[in-house]
Tab-separated table of C-alpha atoms in Angstrom:
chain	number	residue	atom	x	y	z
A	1	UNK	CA	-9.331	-11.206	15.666
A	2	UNK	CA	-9.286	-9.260	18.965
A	3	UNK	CA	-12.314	-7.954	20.474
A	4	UNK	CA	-12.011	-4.991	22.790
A	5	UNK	CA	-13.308	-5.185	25.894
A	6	UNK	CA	-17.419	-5.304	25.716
A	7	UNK	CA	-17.172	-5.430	22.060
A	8	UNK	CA	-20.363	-4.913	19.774
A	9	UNK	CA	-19.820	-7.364	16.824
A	10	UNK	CA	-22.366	-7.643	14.060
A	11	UNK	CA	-21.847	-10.281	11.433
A	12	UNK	CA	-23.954	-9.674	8.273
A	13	UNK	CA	-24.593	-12.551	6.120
A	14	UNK	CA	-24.262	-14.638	9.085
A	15	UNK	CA	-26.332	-17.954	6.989
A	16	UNK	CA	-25.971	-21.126	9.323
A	17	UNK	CA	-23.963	-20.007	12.293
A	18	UNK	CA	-21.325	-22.637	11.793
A	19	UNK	CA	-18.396	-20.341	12.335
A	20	UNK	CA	-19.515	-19.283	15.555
A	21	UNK	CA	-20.142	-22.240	16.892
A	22	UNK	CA	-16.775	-23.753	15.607
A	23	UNK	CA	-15.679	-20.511	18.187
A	24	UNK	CA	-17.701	-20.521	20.886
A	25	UNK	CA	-15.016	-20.893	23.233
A	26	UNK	CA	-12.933	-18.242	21.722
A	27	UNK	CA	-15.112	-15.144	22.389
A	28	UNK	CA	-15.338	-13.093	25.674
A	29	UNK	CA	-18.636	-13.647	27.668
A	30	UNK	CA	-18.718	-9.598	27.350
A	31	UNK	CA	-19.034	-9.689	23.693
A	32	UNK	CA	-22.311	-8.961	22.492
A	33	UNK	CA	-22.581	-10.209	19.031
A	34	UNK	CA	-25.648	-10.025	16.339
A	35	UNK	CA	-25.838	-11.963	13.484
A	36	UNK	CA	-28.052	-11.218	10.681
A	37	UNK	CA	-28.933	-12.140	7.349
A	38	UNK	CA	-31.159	-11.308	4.222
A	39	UNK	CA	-32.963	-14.316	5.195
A	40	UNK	CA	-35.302	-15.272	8.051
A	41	UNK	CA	-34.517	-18.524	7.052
A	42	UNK	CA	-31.181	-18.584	7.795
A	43	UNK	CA	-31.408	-16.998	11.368
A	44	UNK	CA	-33.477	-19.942	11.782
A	45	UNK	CA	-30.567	-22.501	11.196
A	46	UNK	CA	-28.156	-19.929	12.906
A	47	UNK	CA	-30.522	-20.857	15.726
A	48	UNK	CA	-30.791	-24.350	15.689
A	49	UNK	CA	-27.076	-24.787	15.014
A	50	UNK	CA	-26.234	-22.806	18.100
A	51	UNK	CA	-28.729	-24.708	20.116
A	52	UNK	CA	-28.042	-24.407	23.876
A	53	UNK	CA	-25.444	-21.375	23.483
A	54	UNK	CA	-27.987	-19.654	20.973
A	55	UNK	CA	-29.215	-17.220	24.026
A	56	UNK	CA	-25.728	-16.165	23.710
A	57	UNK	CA	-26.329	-13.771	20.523
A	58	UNK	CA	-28.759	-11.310	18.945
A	59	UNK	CA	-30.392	-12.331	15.727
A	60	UNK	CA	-31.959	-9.433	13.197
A	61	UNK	CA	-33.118	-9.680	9.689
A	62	UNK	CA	-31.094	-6.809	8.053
A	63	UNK	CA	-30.174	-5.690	4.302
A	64	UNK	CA	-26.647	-4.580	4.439
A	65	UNK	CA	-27.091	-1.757	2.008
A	66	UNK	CA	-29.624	-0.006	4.803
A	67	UNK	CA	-27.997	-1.027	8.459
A	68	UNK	CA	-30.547	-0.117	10.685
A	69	UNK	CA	-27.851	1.123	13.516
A	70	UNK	CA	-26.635	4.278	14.696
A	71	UNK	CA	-23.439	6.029	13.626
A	72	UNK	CA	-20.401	4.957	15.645
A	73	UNK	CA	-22.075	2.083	17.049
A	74	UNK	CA	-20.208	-1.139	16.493
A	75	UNK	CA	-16.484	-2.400	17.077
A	76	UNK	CA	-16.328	-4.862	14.902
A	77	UNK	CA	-18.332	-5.986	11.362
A	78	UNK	CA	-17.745	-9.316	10.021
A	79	UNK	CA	-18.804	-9.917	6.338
A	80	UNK	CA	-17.737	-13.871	6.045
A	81	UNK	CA	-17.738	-14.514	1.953
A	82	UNK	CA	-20.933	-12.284	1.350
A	83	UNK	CA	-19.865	-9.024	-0.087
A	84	UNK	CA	-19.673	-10.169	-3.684
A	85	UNK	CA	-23.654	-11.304	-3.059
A	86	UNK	CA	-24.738	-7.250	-2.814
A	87	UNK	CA	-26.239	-5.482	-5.151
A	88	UNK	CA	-25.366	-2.110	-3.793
A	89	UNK	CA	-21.754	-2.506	-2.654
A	90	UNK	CA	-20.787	0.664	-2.308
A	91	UNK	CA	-23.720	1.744	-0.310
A	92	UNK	CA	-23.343	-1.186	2.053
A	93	UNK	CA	-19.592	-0.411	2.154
A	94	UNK	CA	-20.327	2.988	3.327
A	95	UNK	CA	-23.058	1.843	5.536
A	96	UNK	CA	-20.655	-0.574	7.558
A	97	UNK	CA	-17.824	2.662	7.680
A	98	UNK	CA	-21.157	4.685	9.168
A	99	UNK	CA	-21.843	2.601	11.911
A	100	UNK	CA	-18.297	1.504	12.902
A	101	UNK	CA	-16.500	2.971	15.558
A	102	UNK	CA	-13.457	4.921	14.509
A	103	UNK	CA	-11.221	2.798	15.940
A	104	UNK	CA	-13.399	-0.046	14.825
A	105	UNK	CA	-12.860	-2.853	11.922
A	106	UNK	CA	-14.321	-4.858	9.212
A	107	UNK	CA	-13.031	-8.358	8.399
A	108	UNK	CA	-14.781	-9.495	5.133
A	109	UNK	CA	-13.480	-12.767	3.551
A	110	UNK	CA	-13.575	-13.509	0.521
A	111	UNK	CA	-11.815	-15.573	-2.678
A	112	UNK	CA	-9.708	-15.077	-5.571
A	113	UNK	CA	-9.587	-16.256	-9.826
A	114	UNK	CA	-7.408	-19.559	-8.806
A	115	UNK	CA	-9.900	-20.699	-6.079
A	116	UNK	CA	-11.301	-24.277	-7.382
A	117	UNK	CA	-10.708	-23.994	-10.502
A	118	UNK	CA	-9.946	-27.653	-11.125
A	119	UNK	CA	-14.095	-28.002	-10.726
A	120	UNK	CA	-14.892	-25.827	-13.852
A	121	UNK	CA	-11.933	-28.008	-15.024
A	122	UNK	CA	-13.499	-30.974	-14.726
A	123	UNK	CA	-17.235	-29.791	-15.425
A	124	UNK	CA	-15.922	-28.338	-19.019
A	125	UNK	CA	-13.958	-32.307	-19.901
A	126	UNK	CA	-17.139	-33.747	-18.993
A	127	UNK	CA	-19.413	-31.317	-20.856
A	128	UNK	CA	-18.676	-28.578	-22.571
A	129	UNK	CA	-22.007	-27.197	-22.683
A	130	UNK	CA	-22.418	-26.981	-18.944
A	131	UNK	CA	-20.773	-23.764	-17.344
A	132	UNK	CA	-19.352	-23.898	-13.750
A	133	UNK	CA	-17.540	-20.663	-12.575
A	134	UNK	CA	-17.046	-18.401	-9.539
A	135	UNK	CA	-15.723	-15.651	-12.037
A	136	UNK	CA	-18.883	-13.696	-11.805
A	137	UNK	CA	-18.463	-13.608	-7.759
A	138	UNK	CA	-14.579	-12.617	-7.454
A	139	UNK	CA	-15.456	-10.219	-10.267
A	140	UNK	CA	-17.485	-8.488	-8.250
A	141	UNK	CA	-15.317	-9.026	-4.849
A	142	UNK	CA	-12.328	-11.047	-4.990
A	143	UNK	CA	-8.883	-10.901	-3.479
A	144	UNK	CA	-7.882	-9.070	-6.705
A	145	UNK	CA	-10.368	-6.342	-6.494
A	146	UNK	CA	-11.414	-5.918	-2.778
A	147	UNK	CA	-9.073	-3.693	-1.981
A	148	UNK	CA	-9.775	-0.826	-4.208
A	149	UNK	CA	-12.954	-1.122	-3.253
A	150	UNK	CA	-12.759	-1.113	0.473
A	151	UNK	CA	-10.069	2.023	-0.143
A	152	UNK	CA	-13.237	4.228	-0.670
A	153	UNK	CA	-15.079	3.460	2.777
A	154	UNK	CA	-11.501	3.085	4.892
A	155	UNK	CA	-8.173	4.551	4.856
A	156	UNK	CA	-6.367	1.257	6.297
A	157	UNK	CA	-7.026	-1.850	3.949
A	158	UNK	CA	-4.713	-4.727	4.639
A	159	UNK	CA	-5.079	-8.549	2.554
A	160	UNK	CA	-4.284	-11.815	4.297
A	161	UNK	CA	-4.537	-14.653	1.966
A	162	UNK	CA	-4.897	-18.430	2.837
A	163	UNK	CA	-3.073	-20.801	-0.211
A	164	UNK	CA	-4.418	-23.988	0.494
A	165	UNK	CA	-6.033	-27.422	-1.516
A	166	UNK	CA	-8.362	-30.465	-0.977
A	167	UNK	CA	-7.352	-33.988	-2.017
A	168	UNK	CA	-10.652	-35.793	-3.103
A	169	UNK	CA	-10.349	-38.955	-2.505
A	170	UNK	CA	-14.046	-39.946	-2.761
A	171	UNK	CA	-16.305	-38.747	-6.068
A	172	UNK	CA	-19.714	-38.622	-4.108
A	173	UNK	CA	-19.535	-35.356	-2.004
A	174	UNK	CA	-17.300	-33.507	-4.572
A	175	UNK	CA	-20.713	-34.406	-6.973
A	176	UNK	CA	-23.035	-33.208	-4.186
A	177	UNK	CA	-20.934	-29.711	-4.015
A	178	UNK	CA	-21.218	-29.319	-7.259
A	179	UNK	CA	-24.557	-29.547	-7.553
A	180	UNK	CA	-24.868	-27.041	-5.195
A	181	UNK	CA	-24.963	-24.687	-7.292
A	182	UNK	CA	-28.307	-24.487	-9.024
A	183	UNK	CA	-27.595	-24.342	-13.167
A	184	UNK	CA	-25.145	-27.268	-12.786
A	185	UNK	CA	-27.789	-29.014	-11.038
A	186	UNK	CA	-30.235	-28.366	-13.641
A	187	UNK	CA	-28.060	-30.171	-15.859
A	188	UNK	CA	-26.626	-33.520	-13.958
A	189	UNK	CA	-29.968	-34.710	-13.167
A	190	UNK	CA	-30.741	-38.249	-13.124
A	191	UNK	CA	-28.464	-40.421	-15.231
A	192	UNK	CA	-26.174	-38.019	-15.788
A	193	UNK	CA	-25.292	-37.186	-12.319
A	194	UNK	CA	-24.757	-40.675	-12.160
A	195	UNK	CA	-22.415	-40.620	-15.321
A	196	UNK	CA	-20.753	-37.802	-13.966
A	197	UNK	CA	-19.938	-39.212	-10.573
A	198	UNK	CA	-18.596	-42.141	-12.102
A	199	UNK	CA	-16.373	-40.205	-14.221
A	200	UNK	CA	-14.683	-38.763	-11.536
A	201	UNK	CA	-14.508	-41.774	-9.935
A	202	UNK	CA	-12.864	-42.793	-13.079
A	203	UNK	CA	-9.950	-39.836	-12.542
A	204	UNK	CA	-9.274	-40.860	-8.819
A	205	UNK	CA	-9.131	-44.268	-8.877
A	206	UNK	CA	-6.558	-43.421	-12.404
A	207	UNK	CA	-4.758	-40.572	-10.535
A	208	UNK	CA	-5.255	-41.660	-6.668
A	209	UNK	CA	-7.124	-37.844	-5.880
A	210	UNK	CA	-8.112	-35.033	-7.430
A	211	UNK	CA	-6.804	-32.184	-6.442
A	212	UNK	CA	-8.849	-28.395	-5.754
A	213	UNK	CA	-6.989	-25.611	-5.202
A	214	UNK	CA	-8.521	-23.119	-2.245
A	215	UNK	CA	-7.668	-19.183	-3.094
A	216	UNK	CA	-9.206	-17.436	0.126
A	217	UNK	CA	-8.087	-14.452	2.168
A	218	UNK	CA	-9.389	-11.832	4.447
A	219	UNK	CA	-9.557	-8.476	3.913
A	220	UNK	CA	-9.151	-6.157	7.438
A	221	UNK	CA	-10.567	-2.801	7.063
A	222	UNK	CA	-10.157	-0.073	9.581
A	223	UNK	CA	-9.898	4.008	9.649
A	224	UNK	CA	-13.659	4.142	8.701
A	225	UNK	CA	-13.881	7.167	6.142
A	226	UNK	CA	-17.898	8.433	7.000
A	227	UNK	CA	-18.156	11.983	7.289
A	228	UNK	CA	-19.647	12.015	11.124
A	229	UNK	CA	-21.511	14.895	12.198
């Protein structure tokens, strides 16, 4: 990603603020940058996170299907895994067109149907009344849909994807990832989590891993399509 010289980046969706401060020393001190979120909550551990270099950015509690910023306002929009979470995509999509520059740019990451599937895998052979799947995300933004819908905000709409995997080696934090997500949780509580950790433990110490395959790309956006007055 380039940013142009006094660049206004806004991330939306921003949550923690880890990937900025994995880049700190990789943006311009002229950049100003604002990160938002749905949540107050969030811009809270965006804070904290950032810690001493937190002075550095702008923090705003925004819904991306209303951005409260003029037209023609921003260089850069950065929508890190977050798209598929609006209810209103197309609105937001035209939004983020409205208030980018013309020669300005979305990035928006996101994932496709192969991405860690060997967890619903492995959920399923352990239970097959428990259902684990990102299908309803990347069916409503994934790598094999993004681009038709980014076509109607921007005329320029190109895909970079990222083919990559995890060996787990160690059952524990795959469990805790898992559990992550809320109806699995609900139903590996207690002995069963327990039951369910050692079952994995069971494949990896029988197969030496177990291997999760990462689907992710970026989508880069530009030739915003708003009618401007």
């Amino acid at each position: 990603m380039q940013f142009p010289n006094k660049a206004r980046v806004l991330e939306i969706g921003c949550g923690n603020g880890l990937l900025w401060k994995a880049n700190l020393n990789r943006i311009p001190e002229d950049t100003h940058i604002i990160l938002s979120d749905f949540s107050e909550g969030m811009l809270s551990d965006a804070r904290r996170v950032l810690n001493g270099d937190a002075e550095r950015f702008e923090y705003q509690v925004l819904d991306a299907q209303e951005i409260p910023y003029p037209d023609n306002s921003l260089d850069i929009l950065i929508a890190n895994l977050m798209l598929y979470h609006i209810p209103d995509r197309k609105k937001a999509l035209s939004e983020i067109s409205r208030v980018l520059k013309c020669d300005g740019a979305l990035y928006a990451t996101t994932f496709g149907t192969g991405n860690m599937r060997e967890i619903s895998e492995l959920v399923s052979a352990y239970d097959d009344q428990i259902h684990y799947s990102l299908e309803p995300l990347v069916g409503a933004f994934g790598l094999e849909n993004g681009e038709k819908q980014l076509r109607k905000s921007f005329k320029e709409v190109k895909m970079i994807k990222y083919q990559d995997s995890l060996e787990v080696t160690e059952a524990g934090p795959l469990v805790d990832y898992i559990l992550s997500f809320g109806k699995v949780n609900e139903a590996l509580k207690g002995q069963k989590r327990k039951d369910f950790e050692s079952y994995l433990t069971g494949i990896i110490e029988k197969e030496g891993r177990i291997k999760i395959t990462k689907d992710n790309g970026i989508f880069i956006a530009t030739q915003p399509m708003y009618k401007r007055s």
